[in-house]
Coordinates of C-alpha atoms and ligand atoms in Angstrom, one line a residue:
X1 CA 113.3 121.5 115.0
X2 CA 113.6 119.2 111.7
X3 CA 114.7 119.9 108.4
X4 CA 111.5 119.9 105.9
X5 CA 111.0 116.3 104.7
X6 CA 114.2 114.5 105.5
X7 CA 113.6 111.5 108.0
X8 CA 116.4 109.6 109.2
X9 CA 116.0 105.6 109.1
X10 CA 117.7 102.1 110.4
X11 CA 117.4 99.2 111.6
X12 CA 119.5 97.2 113.9
X13 CA 118.8 93.5 114.1
X14 CA 118.5 91.1 117.7
X15 CA 120.7 88.9 117.2
X16 CA 123.1 88.6 120.0
X17 CA 124.8 90.6 121.8
X18 CA 125.4 94.1 120.5
X19 CA 129.1 95.2 120.4
X20 CA 131.6 98.1 120.2
X21 CA 131.0 98.0 116.0
X22 CA 127.9 98.8 116.6
X23 CA 127.7 101.6 118.9
X24 CA 130.2 103.4 117.7
X25 CA 129.5 103.1 114.3
X26 CA 125.8 103.0 114.6
X27 CA 123.7 103.8 118.1
X28 CA 126.0 106.7 118.2
X29 CA 124.7 108.5 115.1
X30 CA 121.7 107.8 116.1
X31 CA 121.8 109.5 119.1
X32 CA 123.1 112.4 117.4
X33 CA 121.0 112.5 113.9
X34 CA 118.0 112.9 117.0
X35 CA 118.8 116.5 117.0
X36 CA 118.2 117.7 113.7
X37 CA 115.9 115.1 112.4
X38 CA 112.7 112.7 112.6
X39 CA 113.8 109.5 113.7
X40 CA 112.8 106.1 113.2
X41 CA 115.1 103.5 114.9
X42 CA 113.7 99.4 114.6
X43 CA 114.8 96.4 115.6
X44 CA 114.7 94.4 113.0
X45 CA 113.2 90.7 114.2
X46 CA 112.2 90.1 110.2
X47 CA 115.5 90.4 109.2
X48 CA 116.8 88.7 112.3
X49 CA 115.1 84.9 111.0
X50 CA 116.6 85.2 108.0
X51 CA 118.6 82.1 109.4
X52 CA 117.1 80.1 112.5
X53 CA 116.8 81.9 115.6
X54 CA 115.9 80.3 118.8
X55 CA 112.2 82.0 119.8
X56 CA 112.8 82.8 123.6
X57 CA 116.2 84.2 122.3
X58 CA 115.0 86.6 119.8
X59 CA 112.2 87.2 122.1
X60 CA 114.9 88.5 124.8
X61 CA 117.3 89.9 122.3
X62 CA 114.8 92.2 120.7
X63 CA 113.8 93.7 123.7
X64 CA 117.7 94.2 124.6
X65 CA 118.3 96.0 121.7
X66 CA 115.9 98.3 122.4
X67 CA 116.9 98.1 126.2
X68 CA 120.3 99.3 124.3
X69 CA 119.0 101.7 122.5
X70 CA 117.1 103.4 125.5
X71 CA 120.6 103.4 127.9
X72 CA 122.5 104.8 124.8
X73 CA 120.2 107.8 124.9
X74 CA 117.6 107.1 122.0
X75 CA 114.6 109.2 123.5
X76 CA 111.3 106.3 122.4
X77 CA 108.8 110.2 123.3
X78 CA 110.7 112.2 120.8
X79 CA 111.2 109.4 117.8
X80 CA 109.8 106.2 117.3
X81 CA 111.7 103.4 118.4
X82 CA 109.4 99.5 117.4
X83 CA 110.4 96.1 116.0
X84 CA 110.0 95.5 112.4
X85 CA 107.4 92.3 112.1
X86 CA 104.5 94.5 114.3
X87 CA 104.6 97.5 110.9
X88 CA 103.0 94.4 108.5
X89 CA 103.9 97.8 106.1
X90 CA 107.4 96.5 105.9
X91 CA 106.6 93.1 105.2
X92 CA 104.3 94.6 102.2
X93 CA 106.1 96.7 101.0
X94 CA 109.0 93.6 101.2
X95 CA 106.9 91.6 98.5
X96 CA 105.9 94.4 96.3
X97 CA 109.8 95.4 95.9
X98 CA 111.1 91.9 95.2
X99 CA 108.7 91.8 92.1
X100 CA 111.1 95.4 91.2
X101 CA 114.3 94.2 92.1
X102 CA 116.4 92.2 89.6
X103 CA 118.4 88.6 90.8
X104 CA 121.2 89.9 88.9
X105 CA 121.3 92.9 91.6
X106 CA 121.3 90.7 94.3
X107 CA 123.5 88.0 92.8
X108 CA 126.0 91.0 93.8
X109 CA 125.5 91.6 97.3
X110 CA 128.6 90.3 99.0
X111 CA 127.0 90.1 102.3
X112 CA 124.4 87.0 101.5
X113 CA 127.7 85.4 99.9
X114 CA 129.2 85.8 103.2
X115 CA 126.8 84.8 105.2
X116 CA 125.6 81.6 103.2
X117 CA 128.9 80.6 102.7
X118 CA 129.4 77.4 100.4
X119 CA 126.7 76.3 101.3
X120 CA 124.1 78.4 99.4
X121 CA 121.4 75.8 97.8
X122 CA 120.3 75.8 101.6
X123 CA 120.6 79.0 102.6
X124 CA 116.7 80.7 103.5
X125 CA 114.9 82.5 100.5
X126 CA 114.9 85.3 102.9
X127 CA 118.7 85.6 103.3
X128 CA 118.9 86.1 100.0
X129 CA 116.1 88.6 99.9
X130 CA 117.2 90.3 103.0
X131 CA 118.6 93.8 101.3
X132 CA 115.2 94.1 99.2
X133 CA 113.3 93.7 103.5
X134 CA 115.7 96.6 103.8
X135 CA 114.1 98.6 101.1
X136 CA 110.9 98.3 102.2
X137 CA 112.2 99.6 105.9
X138 CA 113.6 102.5 104.0
X139 CA 111.1 103.2 101.7
X140 CA 108.1 102.1 103.6
X141 CA 108.6 105.9 105.4
X142 CA 110.3 108.4 102.2
X143 CA 113.1 108.1 105.1
X144 CA 115.7 110.3 102.9
X145 CA 119.0 109.5 105.4
X146 CA 120.3 106.0 106.9
X147 CA 123.0 106.0 109.4
X148 CA 124.5 102.7 108.6
X149 CA 128.5 101.1 109.4
X150 CA 130.6 100.7 106.6
X151 CA 129.5 96.9 106.1
X152 CA 125.8 98.5 104.6
X153 CA 127.4 100.3 101.7
X154 CA 125.9 98.2 99.5
X155 CA 122.2 97.7 100.8
X156 CA 122.0 101.3 100.6
X157 CA 122.9 101.5 97.0
X158 CA 121.0 98.5 96.4
X159 CA 118.2 100.4 98.2
X160 CA 118.6 103.8 95.9
X161 CA 118.4 101.8 92.8
X162 CA 115.0 99.8 94.0
X163 CA 113.9 103.2 95.1
X164 CA 114.4 104.2 91.4
X165 CA 114.0 101.4 89.7
X166 CA 110.0 102.1 91.0
X167 CA 110.0 105.8 90.3
X168 CA 111.1 104.6 86.5
X169 CA 108.7 101.6 86.0
X170 CA 105.2 103.5 87.3
X171 CA 106.4 106.7 86.1
X172 CA 103.3 108.0 84.3
X173 CA 101.0 106.1 87.4
X174 CA 103.0 108.2 89.6
X175 CA 102.7 111.5 87.4
X176 CA 98.2 110.9 86.6
X177 CA 97.7 110.9 90.5
X178 CA 100.2 113.8 91.2
X179 CA 102.6 112.3 93.5
X180 CA 106.3 113.9 93.1
X181 CA 108.2 112.1 90.2
X182 CA 110.4 110.7 93.0
X183 CA 107.8 108.9 94.5
X184 CA 110.3 107.3 96.8
X185 CA 112.9 109.3 97.2
X186 CA 116.5 107.4 96.7
X187 CA 117.6 107.3 100.3
X188 CA 121.2 109.1 101.1
X189 CA 123.4 106.8 103.5
X190 CA 125.3 108.4 106.2
X191 CA 128.4 106.7 107.1
X192 CA 130.3 109.0 109.3
X193 CA 132.4 109.5 112.6
X194 CA 135.8 107.9 113.7
X195 CA 134.6 104.7 113.9
X196 CA 132.3 103.5 110.9
X197 CA 134.5 100.2 110.4
X198 CA 135.2 98.8 114.1
X199 CA 137.5 95.8 113.8
X200 CA 137.9 92.3 115.9
X201 CA 140.4 92.7 119.0
X202 CA 142.0 89.4 117.9
X203 CA 142.7 90.9 114.3
X204 CA 142.9 94.1 112.8
X205 CA 142.1 93.3 109.0
X206 CA 138.5 91.6 110.2
X207 CA 135.3 93.6 111.4
X208 CA 134.3 93.3 114.9
X209 CA 131.7 90.6 114.5
X210 CA 129.0 89.1 116.9
X211 CA 129.6 85.6 114.6
X212 CA 133.2 86.0 115.2
X213 CA 133.4 82.2 117.5
X214 CA 136.0 84.7 119.6
X215 CA 134.5 86.2 122.6
X216 CA 137.8 88.0 122.7
X217 CA 137.6 89.9 119.7
X218 CA 135.0 92.6 120.7
X219 CA 133.8 94.3 123.4
X220 CA 130.0 93.7 124.4
X221 CA 127.9 96.6 125.6
X222 CA 126.9 94.4 128.3
X223 CA 130.6 93.4 129.5
X224 CA 131.6 94.2 133.1
X225 CA 134.3 96.9 133.9
X226 CA 136.8 93.7 134.4
X227 CA 136.2 92.0 131.3
X228 CA 135.9 95.6 129.1
X229 CA 140.0 96.2 130.4
X230 CA 140.4 92.7 130.0
X231 CA 139.7 92.5 126.6
X232 CA 141.5 96.0 125.8
X233 CA 144.9 94.2 127.9
X234 CA 144.9 91.1 125.6
X235 CA 144.1 93.1 122.1
X236 CA 146.3 92.1 119.8
X237 CA 149.4 94.6 118.3
X238 CA 152.2 94.5 116.4
X239 CA 156.5 94.6 118.0
X240 CA 156.9 98.1 117.0
X241 CA 156.1 101.3 119.2
X242 CA 153.4 103.8 118.4
X243 CA 154.1 106.2 115.9
X244 CA 153.7 110.2 116.6
X245 CA 151.5 110.6 113.7
X246 CA 148.0 109.7 112.0
X247 CA 150.8 109.1 108.8
X248 CA 152.3 106.1 110.7
X249 CA 149.4 104.3 111.3
X250 CA 149.4 103.1 108.1
X251 CA 149.5 98.8 107.4
X252 CA 149.1 98.3 111.0
X253 CA 145.4 97.8 111.7
X254 CA 145.6 97.0 115.2
X255 CA 147.2 100.5 115.8
X256 CA 144.4 101.9 113.8
X257 CA 142.2 100.1 115.1
X258 CA 142.9 100.7 119.1
X259 CA 143.5 104.5 118.2
X260 CA 140.5 104.7 116.1
X261 CA 138.3 102.8 119.3
X262 CA 140.0 105.7 121.7
X263 CA 138.8 108.4 119.5
X264 CA 135.4 107.5 119.2
X265 CA 135.0 107.1 122.7
X266 CA 137.2 109.3 123.8
X267 CA 136.0 112.8 121.7
X268 CA 139.7 113.3 120.5
X269 CA 141.3 113.3 117.7
X270 CA 143.8 110.2 116.5
X271 CA 146.8 112.9 115.8
X272 CA 146.1 114.1 119.6
X273 CA 145.9 110.6 121.0
X274 CA 149.4 109.7 119.3
X275 CA 150.7 112.8 120.2
X276 CA 150.4 111.5 123.9
X277 CA 151.1 107.7 123.5
X278 CA 153.1 108.1 120.3
X279 CA 157.1 106.2 121.2
X280 CA 155.4 104.5 123.8
X281 CA 154.5 101.1 124.1
X282 CA 150.8 99.9 123.6
X283 CA 150.6 99.2 127.2
X284 CA 150.5 102.4 127.9
X285 CA 147.6 103.5 125.1
X286 CA 145.2 100.5 126.4
X287 CA 145.8 101.1 129.9
X288 CA 144.2 104.9 129.1
X289 CA 141.8 103.6 126.2
X290 CA 140.3 100.5 129.0
X291 CA 139.3 103.8 131.4
X292 CA 137.7 105.4 128.9
X293 CA 135.5 102.2 128.0
X294 CA 134.8 101.1 130.9
X295 CA 134.1 105.1 131.7
X296 CA 131.6 105.4 128.4
X297 CA 130.4 101.5 128.2
X298 CA 129.6 100.3 132.0
X299 CA 126.5 102.8 132.6
X300 CA 125.2 101.5 128.9
X301 CA 125.6 98.6 130.1
X302 CA 123.9 98.5 133.5
X303 CA 120.7 100.7 132.3
X304 CA 119.9 98.4 129.5
X305 CA 120.3 95.3 132.7
X306 CA 117.5 98.0 134.5
X307 CA 115.4 97.6 131.6
X308 CA 115.5 94.5 131.2
X309 CA 113.9 93.7 134.3
X310 CA 110.7 95.1 133.0
X311 CA 109.6 93.7 130.0
X312 CA 106.4 94.9 130.1
X313 CA 107.4 98.7 129.6
X314 CA 110.1 97.7 126.9
X315 CA 107.1 95.7 125.2
X316 CA 104.9 99.0 126.0
X317 CA 107.2 101.6 123.8
X318 CA 107.6 98.8 121.0
X319 CA 103.7 98.8 119.9
X320 CA 103.6 102.4 120.4
X321 CA 106.3 103.3 118.8
X322 CA 104.7 100.7 116.3
X323 CA 101.8 102.5 115.9
X324 CA 102.9 105.7 114.9
X325 CA 105.1 104.1 112.7
X326 CA 102.2 102.2 111.4
X327 CA 100.0 105.3 110.9
X328 CA 103.4 107.0 108.6
X329 CA 103.7 103.8 106.4
X330 CA 99.7 102.8 105.9
X331 CA 99.9 106.1 103.4
X332 CA 102.5 105.4 101.0
X333 CA 101.7 101.8 101.1
X334 CA 98.2 102.5 100.2
X335 CA 99.7 105.0 97.7
X336 CA 102.3 102.5 96.0
X337 CA 98.5 99.7 95.8
X338 CA 97.3 102.3 94.0
X339 CA 100.3 103.1 92.0
X340 CA 100.3 99.7 90.7
X341 CA 97.0 99.4 89.9
X342 CA 95.6 96.8 93.0
X343 CA 91.8 97.4 93.3
X344 CA 90.7 98.3 96.6
X345 CA 86.9 99.1 97.7
X346 CA 85.4 102.6 95.9
X347 CA 84.9 104.4 98.9
X348 CA 88.2 104.0 100.6
X349 CA 90.0 106.0 97.6
Ligands
AMP401 P1 123.5 94.7 112.5 O1 124.2 93.9 113.9 O2 124.3 93.6 112.2 O3 122.3 94.8 113.0 O4 124.8 96.2 112.5 C1 124.1 96.9 113.1 C2 124.6 98.5 112.5 O5 126.0 98.6 112.8 C3 124.8 98.2 110.8 O6 124.4 100.2 111.1 C4 126.4 98.0 110.8 O7 126.3 98.4 110.0 C5 126.9 98.2 112.3 N1 128.6 97.8 112.5 C6 128.1 96.6 112.6 N2 129.2 95.9 112.9 C7 130.5 97.3 113.0 C8 131.5 97.4 113.1 N3 132.8 96.2 113.2 N4 131.8 98.5 112.7 C9 131.3 99.7 112.5 N5 129.4 99.7 113.0 C10 129.5 98.4 112.6
LIG402 N1 121.0 94.5 107.3 C1 121.1 96.1 109.0 C2 122.2 95.0 109.6 O1 122.6 94.5 109.4 C3 120.0 96.2 109.7 C4 119.2 97.0 109.0 C5 118.2 96.3 108.0 C6 118.6 98.1 108.2 N2 117.2 96.8 107.8 C7 117.7 98.3 107.9 C8 119.7 99.3 108.5 C9 117.3 99.8 107.3 C10 119.6 100.2 108.1 C11 118.2 101.1 107.5 O2 123.2 96.5 110.0

């Protein structure tokens, strides 16, 4: 079934409600890739704690992201679903890669600048090193493909740089041990689909985000039908009629966002949607979009809630996934330690 040597890895942080951006930008891609690749889908709890998390909330959110994965169609039998903190290889490899990555590279990360804000001195060291842990997540499995939303592109490029620097820094030891020169294959980002950047419903120039203070800006996977419909009806628009052609969406961020969301949720093209709604008022598009959104999202919300009633079941899935993930990562981590020259007991070499 899977292509030789191709492995998909991606992660989602358990830091609050999953929203339509996560669903369209990431989770639907995760589901599609299951048909063609061996996949690991990780709830990245170690990333979450780069900003303070209430412990009870972290536990709940970790289970909830897992439940949403399963409810969306991720198959934890054929593929691997786990939480990051249960596989120590992530944290250990992150340390090794912290010593490969350069401060100058991390200083360029725009997400750190956004998240740290003005008070940079007070951000956690973990928040700064966040992208190195992400590289470790990916490289611990020698993953080849990483589906993410547009906002993670820069982090993926950094992961590639770290992989390449490791491969050159340790080229001699890698060759001596008989490994391929690409000890860590530079991972390919998969930023694809019609909605790699879903925008806020209140401001078409800002991305939909769980940190937006206005709940009206996003559709949460846990929202009920009335809430979804209400948020779409209240979504910001511009005063003009909808265009009949895709070209007419240029410089109209709110219109493009609503049409893009409609296209992604319905599997129709933007052109087809505009053929139907072009020339008319936003309200007609919004009514139809609300119906599609309710049809697609409410069953996922309901199934997530049902799974959340049995936390032990979720925890068993996660720990079984972690054991399977460890079985892949441990030999790669051991080979990494050997290449770097760390001493260990002779019988294990
Ligand atoms: P996070 O919740 O930050 O861990 O993000 C999980 C995944 O959702 C990542 O692949 C993000 O790139 C993706 N994502 C987050 N927000 C959006 C958005 N507004 N549009 C598209 N993808 C997004
Ligand atoms: N940083 C990603 C986000 O916020 C989550 C993430 C952590 C991730 N590790 C990863 C994504 C590895 C892809 C691969 O969206």
